[in-house]
mmCIF file of C-alpha atoms in Angstrom:
data_model
loop_
_atom_site.group_PDB
_atom_site.id
_atom_site.type_symbol
_atom_site.label_atom_id
_atom_site.label_comp_id
_atom_site.label_asym_id
_atom_site.label_seq_id
_atom_site.Cartn_x
_atom_site.Cartn_y
_atom_site.Cartn_z
ATOM 1 C CA UNK P 1 -10.886 -5.443 103.724
ATOM 2 C CA UNK P 2 -8.800 -2.433 102.749
ATOM 3 C CA UNK P 3 -5.603 -3.916 104.176
ATOM 4 C CA UNK P 4 -6.019 -7.517 103.015
ATOM 5 C CA UNK P 5 -3.165 -7.169 100.513
ATOM 6 C CA UNK P 6 -1.154 -4.572 102.398
ATOM 7 C CA UNK P 7 2.553 -4.786 101.655
ATOM 8 C CA UNK P 8 2.151 -6.946 98.575
ATOM 9 C CA UNK P 9 2.956 -6.161 94.962
ATOM 10 C CA UNK P 10 0.885 -7.340 92.017
ATOM 11 C CA UNK P 11 1.659 -7.473 88.304
ATOM 12 C CA UNK P 12 -1.500 -7.502 86.198
ATOM 13 C CA UNK P 13 -1.491 -8.002 82.437
ATOM 14 C CA UNK P 14 -4.159 -6.436 80.262
ATOM 15 C CA UNK P 15 -4.719 -3.845 82.992
ATOM 16 C CA UNK P 16 -5.621 -1.055 80.593
ATOM 17 C CA UNK P 17 -9.330 -1.857 80.423
ATOM 18 C CA UNK P 18 -12.111 -4.246 81.353
ATOM 19 C CA UNK P 19 -11.376 -6.981 83.859
ATOM 20 C CA UNK P 20 -7.715 -6.054 84.129
ATOM 21 C CA UNK P 21 -8.487 -2.475 85.119
ATOM 22 C CA UNK P 22 -11.127 -3.610 87.612
ATOM 23 C CA UNK P 23 -8.725 -6.089 89.223
ATOM 24 C CA UNK P 24 -5.945 -3.519 89.388
ATOM 25 C CA UNK P 25 -8.209 -1.013 91.104
ATOM 26 C CA UNK P 26 -9.584 -3.606 93.523
ATOM 27 C CA UNK P 27 -6.204 -5.003 94.549
ATOM 28 C CA UNK P 28 -4.895 -1.480 95.041
ATOM 29 C CA UNK P 29 -7.893 -0.676 97.228
ATOM 30 C CA UNK P 30 -7.040 -3.787 99.258
ATOM 31 C CA UNK P 31 -3.562 -2.405 99.872
ATOM 32 C CA UNK P 32 -1.384 -3.854 97.093
ATOM 33 C CA UNK P 33 1.000 -1.854 94.958
ATOM 34 C CA UNK P 34 0.097 -2.641 91.351
ATOM 35 C CA UNK P 35 2.113 -2.736 88.132
ATOM 36 C CA UNK P 36 -0.421 -2.083 85.377
ATOM 37 C CA UNK P 37 0.779 -3.635 82.138
ATOM 38 C CA UNK P 38 -0.936 -3.606 78.781
ATOM 39 C CA UNK P 39 -0.037 -3.709 75.104
ATOM 40 C CA UNK P 40 -1.670 -0.260 75.068
ATOM 41 C CA UNK P 41 0.727 1.680 77.274
ATOM 42 C CA UNK P 42 -1.476 4.774 77.426
ATOM 43 C CA UNK P 43 -4.383 2.698 78.743
ATOM 44 C CA UNK P 44 -2.115 1.121 81.360
ATOM 45 C CA UNK P 45 -0.955 4.580 82.442
ATOM 46 C CA UNK P 46 -4.569 5.681 82.744
ATOM 47 C CA UNK P 47 -5.350 2.774 85.080
ATOM 48 C CA UNK P 48 -2.266 3.568 87.151
ATOM 49 C CA UNK P 49 -3.339 7.201 87.333
ATOM 50 C CA UNK P 50 -6.783 6.185 88.582
ATOM 51 C CA UNK P 51 -5.147 4.129 91.320
ATOM 52 C CA UNK P 52 -2.932 7.058 92.266
ATOM 53 C CA UNK P 53 -5.894 9.424 92.436
ATOM 54 C CA UNK P 54 -7.533 7.001 94.891
ATOM 55 C CA UNK P 55 -4.469 7.032 97.125
ATOM 56 C CA UNK P 56 -2.922 3.774 95.943
ATOM 57 C CA UNK P 57 0.573 2.991 94.713
ATOM 58 C CA UNK P 58 1.062 1.908 91.121
ATOM 59 C CA UNK P 59 3.204 2.019 88.012
ATOM 60 C CA UNK P 60 2.549 1.300 84.356
ATOM 61 C CA UNK P 61 4.336 -0.296 81.449
ATOM 62 C CA UNK P 62 3.773 -1.578 77.935
ATOM 63 C CA UNK P 63 3.760 -5.368 77.696
ATOM 64 C CA UNK P 64 3.125 -7.708 74.806
ATOM 65 C CA UNK P 65 2.428 -11.028 76.532
ATOM 66 C CA UNK P 66 3.265 -13.007 73.392
ATOM 67 C CA UNK P 67 6.921 -12.044 73.934
ATOM 68 C CA UNK P 68 8.395 -14.398 76.517
ATOM 69 C CA UNK P 69 11.444 -12.228 77.169
ATOM 70 C CA UNK P 70 9.252 -9.169 77.656
ATOM 71 C CA UNK P 71 7.080 -11.018 80.165
ATOM 72 C CA UNK P 72 10.141 -12.046 82.131
ATOM 73 C CA UNK P 73 11.508 -8.511 82.004
ATOM 74 C CA UNK P 74 8.183 -7.077 83.204
ATOM 75 C CA UNK P 75 8.530 -9.022 86.432
ATOM 76 C CA UNK P 76 11.999 -7.663 87.077
ATOM 77 C CA UNK P 77 10.726 -4.168 86.285
ATOM 78 C CA UNK P 78 7.949 -4.677 88.817
ATOM 79 C CA UNK P 79 10.502 -5.568 91.468
ATOM 80 C CA UNK P 80 12.690 -2.598 90.558
ATOM 81 C CA UNK P 81 9.874 -0.038 90.493
ATOM 82 C CA UNK P 82 7.589 -1.286 93.256
ATOM 83 C CA UNK P 83 9.983 -3.144 95.530
ATOM 84 C CA UNK P 84 8.864 -6.732 95.057
ATOM 85 C CA UNK P 85 6.412 -9.103 93.443
ATOM 86 C CA UNK P 86 3.965 -11.365 95.258
ATOM 87 C CA UNK P 87 1.021 -11.659 92.860
ATOM 88 C CA UNK P 88 0.779 -12.265 89.122
ATOM 89 C CA UNK P 89 -2.519 -11.964 87.290
ATOM 90 C CA UNK P 90 -2.423 -13.347 83.759
ATOM 91 C CA UNK P 91 -5.433 -11.531 82.366
ATOM 92 C CA UNK P 92 -4.519 -10.210 78.911
ATOM 93 C CA UNK P 93 -6.763 -11.789 76.302
ATOM 94 C CA UNK P 94 -8.525 -11.280 72.992
ATOM 95 C CA UNK P 95 -11.619 -12.680 71.319
ATOM 96 C CA UNK P 96 -11.571 -15.417 68.718
ATOM 97 C CA UNK P 97 -12.305 -12.992 65.880
ATOM 98 C CA UNK P 98 -8.573 -12.418 65.532
ATOM 99 C CA UNK P 99 -8.054 -15.959 64.250
ATOM 100 C CA UNK P 100 -6.339 -19.062 65.554
ATOM 101 C CA UNK P 101 -2.707 -17.953 65.733
ATOM 102 C CA UNK P 102 -3.355 -14.588 67.369
ATOM 103 C CA UNK P 103 -5.959 -15.946 69.791
ATOM 104 C CA UNK P 104 -3.816 -18.842 70.958
ATOM 105 C CA UNK P 105 -0.746 -16.591 71.016
ATOM 106 C CA UNK P 106 -2.275 -14.102 73.439
ATOM 107 C CA UNK P 107 -4.736 -16.215 75.409
ATOM 108 C CA UNK P 108 -2.666 -19.359 75.874
ATOM 109 C CA UNK P 109 1.006 -18.650 75.170
ATOM 110 C CA UNK P 110 0.712 -15.331 76.993
ATOM 111 C CA UNK P 111 -0.591 -17.107 80.085
ATOM 112 C CA UNK P 112 2.078 -19.801 79.763
ATOM 113 C CA UNK P 113 4.865 -17.210 79.754
ATOM 114 C CA UNK P 114 3.340 -15.557 82.806
ATOM 115 C CA UNK P 115 3.294 -18.901 84.584
ATOM 116 C CA UNK P 116 6.688 -20.041 83.343
ATOM 117 C CA UNK P 117 8.499 -16.965 84.582
ATOM 118 C CA UNK P 118 6.122 -15.954 87.356
ATOM 119 C CA UNK P 119 5.869 -19.240 89.246
ATOM 120 C CA UNK P 120 9.626 -19.764 89.302
ATOM 121 C CA UNK P 121 10.260 -16.185 90.434
ATOM 122 C CA UNK P 122 7.648 -16.296 93.183
ATOM 123 C CA UNK P 123 9.012 -19.640 94.402
ATOM 124 C CA UNK P 124 12.526 -18.179 94.481
ATOM 125 C CA UNK P 125 11.229 -15.249 96.554
ATOM 126 C CA UNK P 126 9.424 -17.451 99.073
ATOM 127 C CA UNK P 127 5.974 -17.905 97.524
ATOM 128 C CA UNK P 128 3.027 -15.990 96.181
ATOM 129 C CA UNK P 129 -0.189 -16.299 94.230
ATOM 130 C CA UNK P 130 -1.042 -16.429 90.548
ATOM 131 C CA UNK P 131 -4.488 -15.988 89.023
ATOM 132 C CA UNK P 132 -5.192 -16.810 85.389
ATOM 133 C CA UNK P 133 -8.299 -15.480 83.685
ATOM 134 C CA UNK P 134 -9.902 -18.337 81.778
ATOM 135 C CA UNK P 135 -13.608 -18.359 80.848
ATOM 136 C CA UNK P 136 -16.738 -20.459 80.902
ATOM 137 C CA UNK P 137 -15.427 -21.277 77.424
ATOM 138 C CA UNK P 138 -12.654 -23.140 79.218
ATOM 139 C CA UNK P 139 -15.233 -25.422 80.803
ATOM 140 C CA UNK P 140 -17.785 -25.753 78.006
ATOM 141 C CA UNK P 141 -18.332 -25.238 74.328
ATOM 142 C CA UNK P 142 -20.012 -21.940 73.496
ATOM 143 C CA UNK P 143 -23.757 -22.266 72.967
ATOM 144 C CA UNK P 144 -24.968 -20.357 69.942
ATOM 145 C CA UNK P 145 -21.416 -19.665 68.803
ATOM 146 C CA UNK P 146 -22.162 -20.526 65.205
ATOM 147 C CA UNK P 147 -23.907 -17.238 64.492
ATOM 148 C CA UNK P 148 -23.953 -13.794 66.054
ATOM 149 C CA UNK P 149 -27.125 -12.036 67.266
ATOM 150 C CA UNK P 150 -26.871 -9.736 64.233
ATOM 151 C CA UNK P 151 -27.084 -12.708 61.895
ATOM 152 C CA UNK P 152 -23.487 -12.369 60.783
ATOM 153 C CA UNK P 153 -21.687 -15.681 60.414
ATOM 154 C CA UNK P 154 -18.343 -15.661 62.244
ATOM 155 C CA UNK P 155 -15.049 -16.844 60.862
ATOM 156 C CA UNK P 156 -14.980 -20.668 61.013
ATOM 157 C CA UNK P 157 -12.326 -20.812 63.726
ATOM 158 C CA UNK P 158 -13.595 -17.913 65.863
ATOM 159 C CA UNK P 159 -15.272 -19.877 68.650
ATOM 160 C CA UNK P 160 -12.922 -22.852 68.278
ATOM 161 C CA UNK P 161 -9.788 -20.788 68.823
ATOM 162 C CA UNK P 162 -11.206 -19.051 71.871
ATOM 163 C CA UNK P 163 -12.569 -22.237 73.441
ATOM 164 C CA UNK P 164 -9.325 -24.128 72.824
ATOM 165 C CA UNK P 165 -7.221 -21.340 74.289
ATOM 166 C CA UNK P 166 -9.331 -21.073 77.444
ATOM 167 C CA UNK P 167 -9.425 -24.848 77.966
ATOM 168 C CA UNK P 168 -5.645 -24.703 77.725
ATOM 169 C CA UNK P 169 -5.468 -22.014 80.409
ATOM 170 C CA UNK P 170 -7.255 -24.319 82.840
ATOM 171 C CA UNK P 171 -4.868 -27.155 82.027
ATOM 172 C CA UNK P 172 -1.875 -24.907 82.623
ATOM 173 C CA UNK P 173 -3.392 -23.702 85.881
ATOM 174 C CA UNK P 174 -3.732 -27.217 87.228
ATOM 175 C CA UNK P 175 -0.274 -28.325 86.119
ATOM 176 C CA UNK P 176 1.557 -25.316 87.524
ATOM 177 C CA UNK P 177 -0.450 -25.598 90.740
ATOM 178 C CA UNK P 178 0.838 -29.149 91.163
ATOM 179 C CA UNK P 179 4.386 -28.270 90.154
ATOM 180 C CA UNK P 180 4.736 -25.392 92.621
ATOM 181 C CA UNK P 181 2.427 -26.379 95.481
ATOM 182 C CA UNK P 182 5.275 -27.264 97.825
ATOM 183 C CA UNK P 183 7.185 -24.095 96.980
ATOM 184 C CA UNK P 184 4.535 -21.786 98.356
ATOM 185 C CA UNK P 185 3.064 -20.704 95.033
ATOM 186 C CA UNK P 186 -0.684 -21.019 94.614
ATOM 187 C CA UNK P 187 -2.090 -21.020 91.073
ATOM 188 C CA UNK P 188 -5.798 -20.656 90.346
ATOM 189 C CA UNK P 189 -8.032 -19.651 87.466
ATOM 190 C CA UNK P 190 -11.245 -17.675 87.249
ATOM 191 C CA UNK P 191 -13.818 -18.654 84.627
ATOM 192 C CA UNK P 192 -16.036 -15.619 84.027
ATOM 193 C CA UNK P 193 -19.358 -15.827 82.309
ATOM 194 C CA UNK P 194 -20.254 -13.011 79.944
ATOM 195 C CA UNK P 195 -19.278 -9.734 81.596
ATOM 196 C CA UNK P 196 -19.953 -6.147 80.593
ATOM 197 C CA UNK P 197 -16.517 -5.247 79.192
ATOM 198 C CA UNK P 198 -15.153 -3.753 75.958
ATOM 199 C CA UNK P 199 -14.739 -7.327 74.644
ATOM 200 C CA UNK P 200 -18.494 -8.023 74.838
ATOM 201 C CA UNK P 201 -19.600 -4.528 73.816
ATOM 202 C CA UNK P 202 -20.151 -5.582 70.220
ATOM 203 C CA UNK P 203 -22.976 -7.845 71.384
ATOM 204 C CA UNK P 204 -24.270 -6.071 74.479
ATOM 205 C CA UNK P 205 -24.799 -2.820 72.601
ATOM 206 C CA UNK P 206 -27.320 -4.603 70.361
ATOM 207 C CA UNK P 207 -30.616 -5.262 72.215
ATOM 208 C CA UNK P 208 -31.110 -8.749 70.792
ATOM 209 C CA UNK P 209 -27.463 -9.544 71.474
ATOM 210 C CA UNK P 210 -27.676 -8.535 75.117
ATOM 211 C CA UNK P 211 -30.911 -10.502 75.567
ATOM 212 C CA UNK P 212 -29.303 -13.573 74.019
ATOM 213 C CA UNK P 213 -26.316 -13.407 76.368
ATOM 214 C CA UNK P 214 -28.544 -12.816 79.388
ATOM 215 C CA UNK P 215 -30.547 -15.915 78.480
ATOM 216 C CA UNK P 216 -27.418 -18.072 78.806
ATOM 217 C CA UNK P 217 -27.105 -17.282 82.516
ATOM 218 C CA UNK P 218 -29.636 -18.721 85.002
ATOM 219 C CA UNK P 219 -29.373 -15.496 86.992
ATOM 220 C CA UNK P 220 -30.716 -13.704 83.923
ATOM 221 C CA UNK P 221 -28.013 -11.080 83.645
ATOM 222 C CA UNK P 222 -24.423 -10.497 82.655
ATOM 223 C CA UNK P 223 -21.700 -10.052 85.225
ATOM 224 C CA UNK P 224 -19.915 -6.873 86.271
ATOM 225 C CA UNK P 225 -16.174 -6.441 86.098
ATOM 226 C CA UNK P 226 -15.997 -5.707 89.821
ATOM 227 C CA UNK P 227 -17.507 -9.147 90.531
ATOM 228 C CA UNK P 228 -14.548 -10.788 88.804
ATOM 229 C CA UNK P 229 -12.196 -8.417 90.608
ATOM 230 C CA UNK P 230 -13.651 -9.481 93.962
ATOM 231 C CA UNK P 231 -13.021 -13.145 93.161
ATOM 232 C CA UNK P 232 -9.455 -12.404 92.089
ATOM 233 C CA UNK P 233 -8.758 -10.371 95.236
ATOM 234 C CA UNK P 234 -9.978 -13.305 97.310
ATOM 235 C CA UNK P 235 -7.880 -15.884 95.477
ATOM 236 C CA UNK P 236 -4.631 -13.945 95.899
ATOM 237 C CA UNK P 237 -5.287 -13.242 99.585
ATOM 238 C CA UNK P 238 -4.521 -15.326 102.665
ATOM 239 C CA UNK P 239 -8.248 -16.093 102.891
ATOM 240 C CA UNK P 240 -7.597 -18.561 100.045
ATOM 241 C CA UNK P 241 -4.440 -20.028 101.580
ATOM 242 C CA UNK P 242 -5.525 -23.661 101.066
ATOM 243 C CA UNK P 243 -6.871 -23.166 97.538
ATOM 244 C CA UNK P 244 -4.757 -24.038 94.526
ATOM 245 C CA UNK P 245 -5.383 -25.645 91.146
ATOM 246 C CA UNK P 246 -8.993 -24.441 91.052
ATOM 247 C CA UNK P 247 -10.923 -23.220 88.005
ATOM 248 C CA UNK P 248 -13.545 -21.055 89.711
ATOM 249 C CA UNK P 249 -16.663 -20.207 87.688
ATOM 250 C CA UNK P 250 -17.947 -16.697 88.341
ATOM 251 C CA UNK P 251 -20.723 -16.950 85.834
ATOM 252 C CA UNK P 252 -24.234 -16.456 87.197
ATOM 253 C CA UNK P 253 -24.873 -20.186 86.912
ATOM 254 C CA UNK P 254 -23.794 -20.553 83.275
ATOM 255 C CA UNK P 255 -21.701 -23.664 83.921
ATOM 256 C CA UNK P 256 -24.335 -25.231 86.213
ATOM 257 C CA UNK P 257 -26.744 -25.874 83.352
#
C-alpha cells in the first residue's frame, strides 16, 4: 500500500522516538510527506533523515506540545515547508512518573491543543484525519500499578495521572469527532497495550518486569511499534473513511479481559 497516502501531508508530534518515529516512517512509506516534531529537535531531525534515506519527503522541527501557540504555529510551518496539511497525529506523551501537572500537561493538554488548532484548520482546508494516541490506560485502570516489578513503590499519583490523562484523550477524541464530523474531519484514537518503546524500557529490560507485562496480555507478548503504526496508517487513510470517534485497542487482548 505504498501509495495509500500519496499526496498527503502529516504532522506527527513526539516523532523523535518510539511510536512517533514508527508512525512517521510508516506514513512516509505509504506516500505521505511528514513533518516530524518533537521537544527533542535532534531526535526529530534524525527521524526525518531516516525518512529521507528511504526516499520519502520530510522535515523536522522542535515542538513543545504544552505551548498552544507553538502547536498552532507548527501547523502553519507544516503547510509552508511541505505544501499542505491533511493528517495530524497527536502522539507526544510521557509516563506518570513526572507527576500530575507535567503528565496532564503533555498527555492531555498537548492533545487538546492539537485538536483545537488541527481540527479547525483541517476543516477550513476541506477535511482530513486526526489520530490521538491514548492507551489501554484510557479504557481501564492499570493492574499492578501500585508497585513496580523491582519492588520500588511509585509516587502516589504516578498511575493516577497517566490513567486520568489517557481517559481524557478518549473523551476529547469523541467530542471533536462529533463536532467536526460534518466538516470532513475524522478524529480517532488508538489505545496501545504495552509496547516495546523507550517509555517501557525501564520495565522490559528487567526480566521479571517484562514477564509481568507479558502476563497482562492474553496474546502473551508485548506489542511492536510498527503494529501501532499500521493501525494509525489505516485510520488516516481512505480505507477508514466511515470511521470516526473510535478508541481502537491495539493491545493483544489486554482490554478484552
